[in-house]
Short mmCIF file of C-alpha atoms and ligand atoms in Angstrom, two decimals:
data_model
loop_
_atom_site.label_atom_id
_atom_site.label_comp_id
_atom_site.label_asym_id
_atom_site.label_seq_id
_atom_site.Cartn_x
_atom_site.Cartn_y
_atom_site.Cartn_z
CA UNK A 1 16.56 13.92 32.63
CA UNK A 2 14.45 15.18 29.74
CA UNK A 3 10.66 15.10 30.16
CA UNK A 4 9.95 15.15 26.43
CA UNK A 5 8.03 18.42 26.69
CA UNK A 6 10.99 20.78 26.32
CA UNK A 7 11.25 23.41 23.58
CA UNK A 8 14.42 24.03 21.59
CA UNK A 9 17.20 25.86 23.35
CA UNK A 10 20.31 26.32 21.30
CA UNK A 11 23.41 28.17 22.38
CA UNK A 12 26.08 28.56 19.77
CA UNK A 13 29.00 27.57 21.92
CA UNK A 14 30.35 24.12 21.38
CA UNK A 15 32.35 22.62 24.23
CA UNK A 16 35.91 21.36 23.89
CA UNK A 17 34.54 17.87 24.66
CA UNK A 18 32.14 17.88 21.70
CA UNK A 19 34.80 19.34 19.39
CA UNK A 20 37.15 16.57 20.41
CA UNK A 21 34.51 13.91 19.70
CA UNK A 22 33.87 15.39 16.25
CA UNK A 23 37.60 15.24 15.58
CA UNK A 24 37.72 11.60 16.73
CA UNK A 25 34.74 10.82 14.50
CA UNK A 26 36.67 12.25 11.56
CA UNK A 27 39.73 10.24 12.52
CA UNK A 28 38.10 6.87 13.10
CA UNK A 29 34.69 6.64 11.37
CA UNK A 30 34.65 5.84 7.66
CA UNK A 31 34.01 8.83 5.42
CA UNK A 32 31.09 7.08 3.67
CA UNK A 33 29.12 7.24 6.92
CA UNK A 34 27.80 10.72 6.31
CA UNK A 35 26.39 12.93 9.06
CA UNK A 36 23.94 15.79 8.50
CA UNK A 37 24.12 17.61 11.84
CA UNK A 38 27.48 18.07 13.59
CA UNK A 39 26.21 17.34 17.10
CA UNK A 40 26.63 14.47 19.52
CA UNK A 41 23.34 13.38 21.08
CA UNK A 42 23.40 12.43 24.73
CA UNK A 43 19.75 11.85 25.53
CA UNK A 44 16.32 11.95 23.89
CA UNK A 45 12.73 11.73 25.09
CA UNK A 46 9.44 12.11 23.22
CA UNK A 47 10.17 14.56 20.41
CA UNK A 48 13.20 16.20 22.05
CA UNK A 49 16.89 15.47 21.66
CA UNK A 50 19.68 16.94 23.77
CA UNK A 51 23.34 17.05 22.78
CA UNK A 52 26.33 16.75 25.07
CA UNK A 53 26.66 20.55 25.14
CA UNK A 54 23.17 20.83 26.67
CA UNK A 55 21.42 22.16 23.54
CA UNK A 56 17.91 20.84 22.99
CA UNK A 57 16.34 20.23 19.59
CA UNK A 58 12.86 19.36 18.40
CA UNK A 59 13.10 16.21 16.35
CA UNK A 60 11.22 16.38 13.06
CA UNK A 61 13.16 13.54 11.41
CA UNK A 62 12.48 10.81 13.99
CA UNK A 63 15.68 8.85 13.43
CA UNK A 64 14.66 8.72 9.72
CA UNK A 65 11.19 7.39 10.39
CA UNK A 66 12.12 5.07 13.27
CA UNK A 67 10.97 7.04 16.29
CA UNK A 68 7.24 7.02 15.51
CA UNK A 69 6.45 6.19 19.15
CA UNK A 70 8.74 8.93 20.49
CA UNK A 71 12.20 8.60 21.97
CA UNK A 72 12.56 6.10 24.80
CA UNK A 73 8.88 5.36 25.56
CA UNK A 74 8.70 4.12 29.14
CA UNK A 75 6.89 0.84 28.52
CA UNK A 76 9.22 -0.07 25.68
CA UNK A 77 12.34 0.71 27.70
CA UNK A 78 10.99 -1.40 30.59
CA UNK A 79 10.26 -4.27 28.29
CA UNK A 80 13.79 -4.08 26.83
CA UNK A 81 15.28 -4.08 30.33
CA UNK A 82 13.21 -7.07 31.45
CA UNK A 83 14.04 -9.08 28.35
CA UNK A 84 17.75 -8.15 28.52
CA UNK A 85 17.96 -9.58 32.02
CA UNK A 86 16.49 -12.89 30.86
CA UNK A 87 17.88 -13.66 27.40
CA UNK A 88 19.98 -11.63 24.96
CA UNK A 89 20.41 -14.23 22.25
CA UNK A 90 19.95 -17.89 21.49
CA UNK A 91 19.59 -17.77 17.68
CA UNK A 92 16.00 -18.62 16.87
CA UNK A 93 17.16 -21.00 14.14
CA UNK A 94 18.66 -23.24 16.85
CA UNK A 95 16.58 -22.75 20.02
CA UNK A 96 13.39 -20.72 20.15
CA UNK A 97 12.03 -18.05 22.51
CA UNK A 98 8.53 -16.71 22.99
CA UNK A 99 8.80 -13.02 21.92
CA UNK A 100 9.64 -14.11 18.33
CA UNK A 101 6.51 -16.27 18.13
CA UNK A 102 4.32 -13.65 19.86
CA UNK A 103 5.50 -10.97 17.42
CA UNK A 104 4.95 -13.15 14.35
CA UNK A 105 1.37 -13.75 15.52
CA UNK A 106 0.84 -10.06 16.32
CA UNK A 107 2.02 -8.94 12.88
CA UNK A 108 -0.14 -11.56 11.19
CA UNK A 109 -3.10 -10.04 13.05
CA UNK A 110 -2.43 -6.34 12.39
CA UNK A 111 -1.49 -6.50 8.70
CA UNK A 112 -4.18 -6.16 6.01
CA UNK A 113 -6.02 -9.23 4.74
CA UNK A 114 -7.88 -12.01 6.52
CA UNK A 115 -5.99 -14.88 4.88
CA UNK A 116 -3.51 -17.05 6.82
CA UNK A 117 -0.24 -15.14 7.30
CA UNK A 118 3.27 -15.89 8.53
CA UNK A 119 6.32 -13.76 9.39
CA UNK A 120 10.11 -13.98 9.52
CA UNK A 121 12.55 -11.55 11.11
CA UNK A 122 15.88 -10.04 10.14
CA UNK A 123 17.73 -6.88 11.16
CA UNK A 124 17.43 -4.07 8.62
CA UNK A 125 15.04 -2.80 5.98
CA UNK A 126 17.38 -3.92 3.21
CA UNK A 127 17.57 -7.41 4.65
CA UNK A 128 13.77 -7.62 4.80
CA UNK A 129 13.56 -6.61 1.13
CA UNK A 130 16.24 -9.17 0.15
CA UNK A 131 14.31 -11.88 1.95
CA UNK A 132 10.93 -10.89 0.53
CA UNK A 133 12.39 -11.19 -2.98
CA UNK A 134 13.97 -14.56 -2.16
CA UNK A 135 10.62 -15.81 -0.88
CA UNK A 136 8.79 -14.55 -3.97
CA UNK A 137 11.37 -16.25 -6.23
CA UNK A 138 11.01 -19.49 -4.29
CA UNK A 139 7.21 -19.31 -4.62
CA UNK A 140 7.07 -18.48 -8.32
CA UNK A 141 10.27 -20.10 -9.60
CA UNK A 142 10.77 -16.96 -11.70
CA UNK A 143 13.87 -14.75 -11.96
CA UNK A 144 12.74 -11.14 -12.49
CA UNK A 145 11.70 -8.28 -10.22
CA UNK A 146 9.92 -5.02 -11.05
CA UNK A 147 10.69 -1.91 -9.01
CA UNK A 148 9.75 1.74 -9.51
CA UNK A 149 11.51 4.87 -10.59
CA UNK A 150 12.35 7.02 -7.57
CA UNK A 151 12.10 4.11 -5.14
CA UNK A 152 14.52 3.33 -2.33
CA UNK A 153 14.93 -0.16 -0.92
CA UNK A 154 18.38 -0.24 0.71
CA UNK A 155 22.12 -0.41 0.22
CA UNK A 156 22.90 -4.10 -0.40
CA UNK A 157 23.60 -5.24 -3.97
CA UNK A 158 20.03 -6.29 -4.76
CA UNK A 159 18.34 -3.47 -2.85
CA UNK A 160 20.59 -0.78 -4.32
CA UNK A 161 19.77 -2.22 -7.74
CA UNK A 162 16.08 -1.80 -6.92
CA UNK A 163 16.83 1.76 -5.79
CA UNK A 164 16.69 4.70 -8.20
CA UNK A 165 18.92 7.51 -7.02
CA UNK A 166 22.38 6.93 -8.51
CA UNK A 167 24.46 9.35 -6.42
CA UNK A 168 25.29 8.64 -3.69
CA UNK A 169 23.65 5.24 -3.34
CA UNK A 170 24.83 3.34 -6.41
CA UNK A 171 27.58 5.33 -8.06
CA UNK A 172 30.61 3.18 -8.81
CA UNK A 173 28.99 0.07 -7.32
CA UNK A 174 28.04 -1.74 -10.51
CA UNK A 175 27.61 -4.20 -12.03
CA UNK A 176 24.21 -4.50 -10.38
CA UNK A 177 21.97 -7.48 -9.69
CA UNK A 178 20.46 -8.99 -12.83
CA UNK A 179 16.79 -9.21 -13.81
CA UNK A 180 15.63 -6.01 -12.14
CA UNK A 181 13.30 -3.87 -14.28
CA UNK A 182 12.22 -0.33 -13.48
CA UNK A 183 8.76 1.01 -14.22
CA UNK A 184 7.60 4.63 -13.95
CA UNK A 185 6.04 5.67 -10.65
CA UNK A 186 2.91 7.79 -10.31
CA UNK A 187 4.72 11.01 -9.36
CA UNK A 188 1.92 13.37 -10.30
CA UNK A 189 3.76 16.60 -9.46
CA UNK A 190 6.41 15.66 -12.04
CA UNK A 191 4.47 13.26 -14.24
CA UNK A 192 6.91 11.46 -16.60
CA UNK A 193 4.22 11.75 -19.30
CA UNK A 194 3.65 15.48 -18.57
CA UNK A 195 -0.01 14.65 -17.97
CA UNK A 196 -2.21 15.66 -15.07
CA UNK A 197 -4.26 13.47 -12.82
CA UNK A 198 -7.13 12.49 -13.09
CA UNK A 199 -7.47 13.48 -16.78
CA UNK A 200 -4.34 11.46 -17.61
CA UNK A 201 -6.21 8.16 -17.54
CA UNK A 202 -3.19 6.77 -15.67
CA UNK A 203 -0.69 6.25 -18.49
CA UNK A 204 1.67 4.91 -15.85
CA UNK A 205 -0.62 1.87 -15.48
CA UNK A 206 -1.25 1.46 -19.20
CA UNK A 207 2.52 1.42 -19.59
CA UNK A 208 2.56 -2.19 -18.37
CA UNK A 209 0.95 -3.49 -21.56
CA UNK A 210 4.02 -2.28 -23.45
CA UNK A 211 6.40 -3.12 -20.60
CA UNK A 212 5.55 -6.83 -20.69
CA UNK A 213 6.24 -6.87 -24.43
CA UNK A 214 9.27 -4.60 -24.58
CA UNK A 215 11.09 -5.18 -21.27
CA UNK A 216 10.28 -8.48 -19.60
CA UNK A 217 7.69 -11.23 -20.05
CA UNK A 218 5.12 -11.17 -17.25
CA UNK A 219 5.57 -14.90 -16.75
CA UNK A 220 9.24 -14.31 -15.88
CA UNK A 221 8.42 -11.85 -13.10
CA UNK A 222 8.52 -13.16 -9.54
CA UNK A 223 7.70 -9.94 -7.72
CA UNK A 224 6.73 -6.33 -8.01
CA UNK A 225 8.00 -4.24 -5.09
CA UNK A 226 6.70 -0.77 -4.34
CA UNK A 227 6.65 1.67 -1.45
CA UNK A 228 2.98 2.69 -1.01
CA UNK A 229 4.37 6.18 -0.41
CA UNK A 230 7.91 6.68 -1.65
CA UNK A 231 10.15 7.64 1.26
CA UNK A 232 13.64 8.69 0.14
CA UNK A 233 12.03 9.55 -3.21
CA UNK A 234 10.28 12.47 -1.51
CA UNK A 235 7.03 11.27 0.09
CA UNK A 236 5.24 10.75 -3.18
CA UNK A 237 1.63 9.68 -2.67
CA UNK A 238 0.25 7.92 -5.76
CA UNK A 239 -3.42 7.96 -6.76
CA UNK A 240 -5.35 5.13 -5.17
CA UNK A 241 -6.12 3.59 -8.58
CA UNK A 242 -2.40 3.29 -9.33
CA UNK A 243 -1.69 0.85 -6.50
CA UNK A 244 -5.00 -0.91 -7.05
CA UNK A 245 -4.20 -1.27 -10.76
CA UNK A 246 -0.73 -2.66 -10.01
CA UNK A 247 -2.20 -5.23 -7.64
CA UNK A 248 -4.65 -6.29 -10.33
CA UNK A 249 -1.83 -6.66 -12.88
CA UNK A 250 0.06 -8.82 -10.37
CA UNK A 251 -2.99 -11.00 -9.80
CA UNK A 252 -3.52 -11.46 -13.54
CA UNK A 253 0.07 -12.61 -14.06
CA UNK A 254 0.81 -14.54 -10.86
CA UNK A 255 3.32 -11.90 -9.70
CA UNK A 256 3.89 -11.48 -5.95
CA UNK A 257 2.94 -7.92 -4.90
CA UNK A 258 5.29 -6.67 -2.18
CA UNK A 259 4.50 -3.48 -0.28
CA UNK A 260 7.71 -2.04 1.14
CA UNK A 261 6.45 -0.38 4.33
CA UNK A 262 9.89 0.09 5.86
CA UNK A 263 9.45 3.87 6.07
CA UNK A 264 5.67 4.23 5.90
CA UNK A 265 4.60 1.61 8.43
CA UNK A 266 3.65 1.62 12.12
CA UNK A 267 1.14 4.51 12.34
CA UNK A 268 3.35 6.96 10.45
CA UNK A 269 0.62 7.82 7.93
CA UNK A 270 -2.33 7.73 10.33
CA UNK A 271 -2.97 4.03 9.73
CA UNK A 272 -0.90 1.12 11.01
CA UNK A 273 0.34 0.60 7.42
CA UNK A 274 0.21 3.07 4.53
CA UNK A 275 -1.15 0.48 2.09
CA UNK A 276 -4.43 0.54 4.08
CA UNK A 277 -5.14 4.02 2.65
CA UNK A 278 -5.32 2.43 -0.79
CA UNK A 279 -7.57 -0.55 0.00
CA UNK A 280 -4.96 -2.92 -1.37
CA UNK A 281 -4.03 -6.19 0.32
CA UNK A 282 -0.41 -7.02 -0.51
CA UNK A 283 0.88 -10.57 -0.84
CA UNK A 284 3.97 -9.72 1.19
CA UNK A 285 5.01 -6.70 3.23
CA UNK A 286 8.44 -5.60 4.38
CA UNK A 287 8.72 -3.56 7.54
CA UNK A 288 11.46 -2.21 9.83
CA UNK A 289 12.21 1.30 11.18
CA UNK A 290 9.20 2.15 13.43
CA UNK A 291 8.60 -1.46 14.45
CA UNK A 292 10.61 -1.45 17.68
CA UNK A 293 11.11 2.22 18.69
CA UNK A 294 14.78 2.17 17.67
CA UNK A 295 15.85 -1.41 18.35
CA UNK A 296 17.16 -3.05 15.17
CA UNK A 297 14.53 -5.36 13.71
CA UNK A 298 12.84 -5.96 10.38
CA UNK A 299 10.22 -8.35 9.13
CA UNK A 300 8.65 -9.94 6.10
CA UNK A 301 4.98 -10.70 6.68
CA UNK A 302 2.50 -12.13 4.23
CA UNK A 303 0.43 -14.93 2.83
CA UNK A 304 1.36 -18.17 4.60
CA UNK A 305 1.38 -20.08 1.32
CA UNK A 306 3.99 -17.71 -0.16
CA UNK A 307 6.02 -17.34 3.04
CA UNK A 308 6.32 -21.14 3.30
CA UNK A 309 7.79 -21.48 -0.19
CA UNK A 310 11.35 -20.85 1.01
CA UNK A 311 12.60 -24.21 2.24
CA UNK A 312 14.14 -24.50 5.76
CA UNK A 313 17.48 -22.69 6.06
CA UNK A 314 17.06 -20.65 2.86
CA UNK A 315 16.06 -17.56 4.85
CA UNK A 316 16.98 -16.28 8.31
CA UNK A 317 20.25 -15.15 9.92
CA UNK A 318 22.18 -15.31 13.19
CA UNK A 319 20.70 -12.18 14.78
CA UNK A 320 17.32 -12.16 13.01
CA UNK A 321 14.46 -11.58 15.44
CA UNK A 322 16.68 -10.91 18.44
CA UNK A 323 14.68 -11.47 21.67
CA UNK A 324 15.25 -7.94 22.99
CA UNK A 325 14.20 -6.40 19.66
CA UNK A 326 11.08 -8.61 19.51
CA UNK A 327 10.14 -7.64 23.09
CA UNK A 328 10.63 -3.98 22.16
CA UNK A 329 8.42 -4.42 19.07
CA UNK A 330 5.63 -6.05 21.06
CA UNK A 331 5.69 -3.19 23.58
CA UNK A 332 5.85 -0.58 20.80
CA UNK A 333 2.85 -2.01 18.95
CA UNK A 334 0.87 -2.30 22.21
CA UNK A 335 1.58 1.34 22.95
CA UNK A 336 0.55 2.38 19.44
CA UNK A 337 -2.72 0.50 19.75
CA UNK A 338 -3.55 1.50 23.31
CA UNK A 339 -2.78 5.19 22.93
CA UNK A 340 -4.28 5.76 19.49
CA UNK A 341 -1.03 6.59 17.73
CA UNK A 342 -2.85 6.56 14.39
CA UNK A 343 -4.99 9.44 15.68
CA UNK A 344 -1.91 11.23 17.01
CA UNK A 345 -0.14 10.88 13.64
CA UNK A 346 -3.19 12.25 11.87
CA UNK A 347 -3.47 15.17 14.31
CA UNK A 348 0.19 16.22 14.11
CA UNK A 349 0.30 15.71 10.33
CA UNK A 350 -2.85 17.73 9.69
CA UNK A 351 -1.58 20.61 11.82
CA UNK A 352 1.80 20.65 10.08
CA UNK A 353 0.34 20.31 6.60
CA UNK A 354 -2.12 23.16 7.20
CA UNK A 355 0.76 25.43 8.24
CA UNK A 356 2.85 24.36 5.24
CA UNK A 357 -0.02 25.12 2.85
CA UNK A 358 -0.25 28.61 4.37
CA UNK A 359 3.50 29.03 3.87
CA UNK A 360 3.16 27.87 0.27
CA UNK A 361 0.72 30.74 -0.41
CA UNK A 362 3.39 33.18 0.76
CA UNK A 363 6.49 31.53 -0.63
CA UNK A 364 6.25 30.25 -4.22
CA UNK A 365 9.49 28.32 -3.77
CA UNK A 366 7.27 25.73 -2.07
CA UNK A 367 6.09 23.93 -5.18
CA UNK A 368 4.19 21.10 -3.54
CA UNK A 369 2.95 20.13 -0.08
CA UNK A 370 2.08 16.46 0.22
CA UNK A 371 1.92 13.36 2.36
CA UNK A 372 -0.40 11.35 4.54
CA UNK A 373 -0.68 11.57 8.33
CA UNK A 374 2.68 12.46 9.83
CA UNK A 375 4.60 11.61 6.66
CA UNK A 376 4.62 15.12 5.23
CA UNK A 377 6.91 16.81 2.73
CA UNK A 378 7.45 20.01 0.79
CA UNK A 379 9.13 20.17 -2.59
CA UNK A 380 11.21 23.30 -3.18
CA UNK A 381 11.53 24.79 -6.64
CA UNK A 382 13.19 27.78 -8.32
CA UNK A 383 10.22 28.75 -10.44
CA UNK A 384 6.56 27.65 -10.34
CA UNK A 385 6.42 27.49 -14.16
CA UNK A 386 9.48 25.34 -14.80
CA UNK A 387 9.39 23.55 -11.39
CA UNK A 388 13.18 23.48 -11.54
CA UNK A 389 14.31 21.70 -8.36
CA UNK A 390 15.83 23.99 -5.72
CA UNK A 391 18.32 21.83 -3.88
CA UNK A 392 20.14 24.82 -2.42
CA UNK A 393 16.99 26.17 -0.78
CA UNK A 394 16.41 22.77 0.84
CA UNK A 395 19.97 22.68 2.16
CA UNK A 396 19.73 26.28 3.43
CA UNK A 397 16.42 25.60 5.19
CA UNK A 398 17.80 22.46 6.86
CA UNK A 399 20.76 24.52 8.08
CA UNK A 400 18.57 27.40 9.29
CA UNK A 401 16.33 25.01 11.22
CA UNK A 402 19.32 23.26 12.76
CA UNK A 403 20.78 26.56 13.94
CA UNK A 404 17.41 27.31 15.53
CA UNK A 405 16.87 23.98 17.26
CA UNK A 406 14.74 22.07 14.75
CA UNK A 407 16.08 18.90 13.14
CA UNK A 408 14.70 18.21 9.66
CA UNK A 409 16.07 16.34 6.68
CA UNK A 410 16.01 16.28 2.91
CA UNK A 411 14.78 13.71 0.40
CA UNK A 412 13.94 13.37 -3.27
CA UNK A 413 15.80 12.32 -6.38
CA UNK A 414 16.93 15.96 -6.80
CA UNK A 415 17.58 16.62 -3.10
CA UNK A 416 15.00 19.44 -3.15
CA UNK A 417 12.40 17.88 -0.84
CA UNK A 418 12.17 18.47 2.90
CA UNK A 419 10.56 15.55 4.68
CA UNK A 420 8.99 15.69 8.11
CA UNK A 421 8.88 12.52 10.19
CA UNK A 422 8.18 13.78 13.72
CA UNK A 423 7.58 11.36 16.55
CA UNK A 424 3.79 11.24 16.55
CA UNK A 425 3.80 12.10 20.28
CA UNK A 426 5.07 15.60 19.49
CA UNK A 427 3.09 18.21 21.49
CA UNK A 428 1.11 21.03 19.86
CA UNK A 429 3.42 23.52 21.55
CA UNK A 430 6.52 21.85 20.09
CA UNK A 431 4.94 21.70 16.67
CA UNK A 432 3.94 25.39 16.88
CA UNK A 433 7.53 26.26 17.73
CA UNK A 434 8.83 24.19 14.81
CA UNK A 435 6.36 25.87 12.45
CA UNK A 436 7.47 29.31 13.71
CA UNK A 437 11.10 28.43 12.95
CA UNK A 438 10.15 27.12 9.49
CA UNK A 439 8.28 30.34 8.78
CA UNK A 440 11.26 32.44 9.87
CA UNK A 441 13.47 30.19 7.77
CA UNK A 442 11.45 30.87 4.64
CA UNK A 443 11.35 34.60 5.42
CA UNK A 444 15.16 34.60 5.68
CA UNK A 445 15.63 32.43 2.57
CA UNK A 446 13.30 34.52 0.41
CA UNK A 447 14.54 37.97 1.51
N1 LIG B 501 12.93 0.33 2.17
C1 LIG B 501 12.53 1.58 2.39
C2 LIG B 501 11.19 2.01 1.88
C3 LIG B 501 13.32 2.47 3.11
O1 LIG B 501 12.91 3.72 3.31
C4 LIG B 501 14.59 2.02 3.59
C5 LIG B 501 15.47 2.94 4.32
O2 LIG B 501 15.31 4.12 4.36
C6 LIG B 501 14.97 0.71 3.33
C7 LIG B 501 14.12 -0.13 2.62
C8 LIG B 501 16.29 0.19 3.82
O3 LIG B 501 16.27 0.09 5.21
P1 LIG B 501 17.64 -0.04 6.03
O4 LIG B 501 18.33 1.29 5.97
O5 LIG B 501 17.18 -0.39 7.42
O6 LIG B 501 18.41 -1.14 5.40
#
């Protein structure tokens, strides 16, 4: 059994058993289900994963932002076991169970704002986004939605329409959902107006005056959806005034402001939700990933008045708010609160960021180091003057790290960002080891 404190140990022999499984994967799993690392995981604990060949890896991708609380936290596993022995499913829309109600109340309490709040549960981030938009449309009786350039909201028809990156997410999947309008995001490292913050005066906010004349009438817009920090887009942290300005625009025009916290929520950024860094209280929030330490669950939480606008039966789903997932979420949030996971995320993130800034001084291919808490990223470029994206360097670094027992992953519209989403319980020793491998990786790449 893993203790969670192990360091990476990678041999380069792959067993016949793992080779056979890879072959069976190729034979039976659809090609569109892409895989970044050709290993089969057997067990994971804390920030360590072990494959069936006995190799151990330090996890710096956290199941793509799911494993904030570490792999298999004891109290969560126990809670799952206890709930599984009592009730696996009843369908909350027919007969109720307590964990659903407890979790709705808990989320109403821990989300920003002291107004009355309500929640509903589904299974994936995309489903939460779909439902948040349905609720906003029901509340406003308006057809349109505003999303942001570089955003990612999922793979269903509506959520892929809201999403920016064409390949691989949208290519060949049109026609897309109607009445979705894209606005520029505050991506200061690559400002679409070629301006620099704070001297720019935030053109990206001013843009809305024209937008509501040229693109869509404000009174036709039901919702504006934004990730407080873009996830797949490359961990882009906007200036505080940008999100505050957007919220103000929404208030002026009766538009529902939805913060998509699917990737940034649950202590990832050093606060329970990323939007808290910006002193903005959203009308609705979507959340998933880190909510239940790996059990599938997502939620829409927000103002009771808005949440209640969808009439009975218009939202929901057979598996939404499964009792085992709700029990896992309650235990996960308890653990986060009791063991100061916000502090842990801040500690690990600060340590990693400091090391990355040192690396940036040595290796100019690191164009930008950014993020909040343990949501940290580096953007790789070919040349500091042109900032031409360096996708190959990102791919090479991911490969180098994998070969040396560190699991990281890419992001960004141009595929040139490396994002770090470690379980926040990662030890200093494990993080030091990961940093050492990253440093060696850059030394090898830049030879
Ligand atoms: N919203 C954001 C911000 C995300 O990062 C993601 C997934 O990465 C989604 C929505 C979609 O979540 P899921 O893959 O669970 O459907």
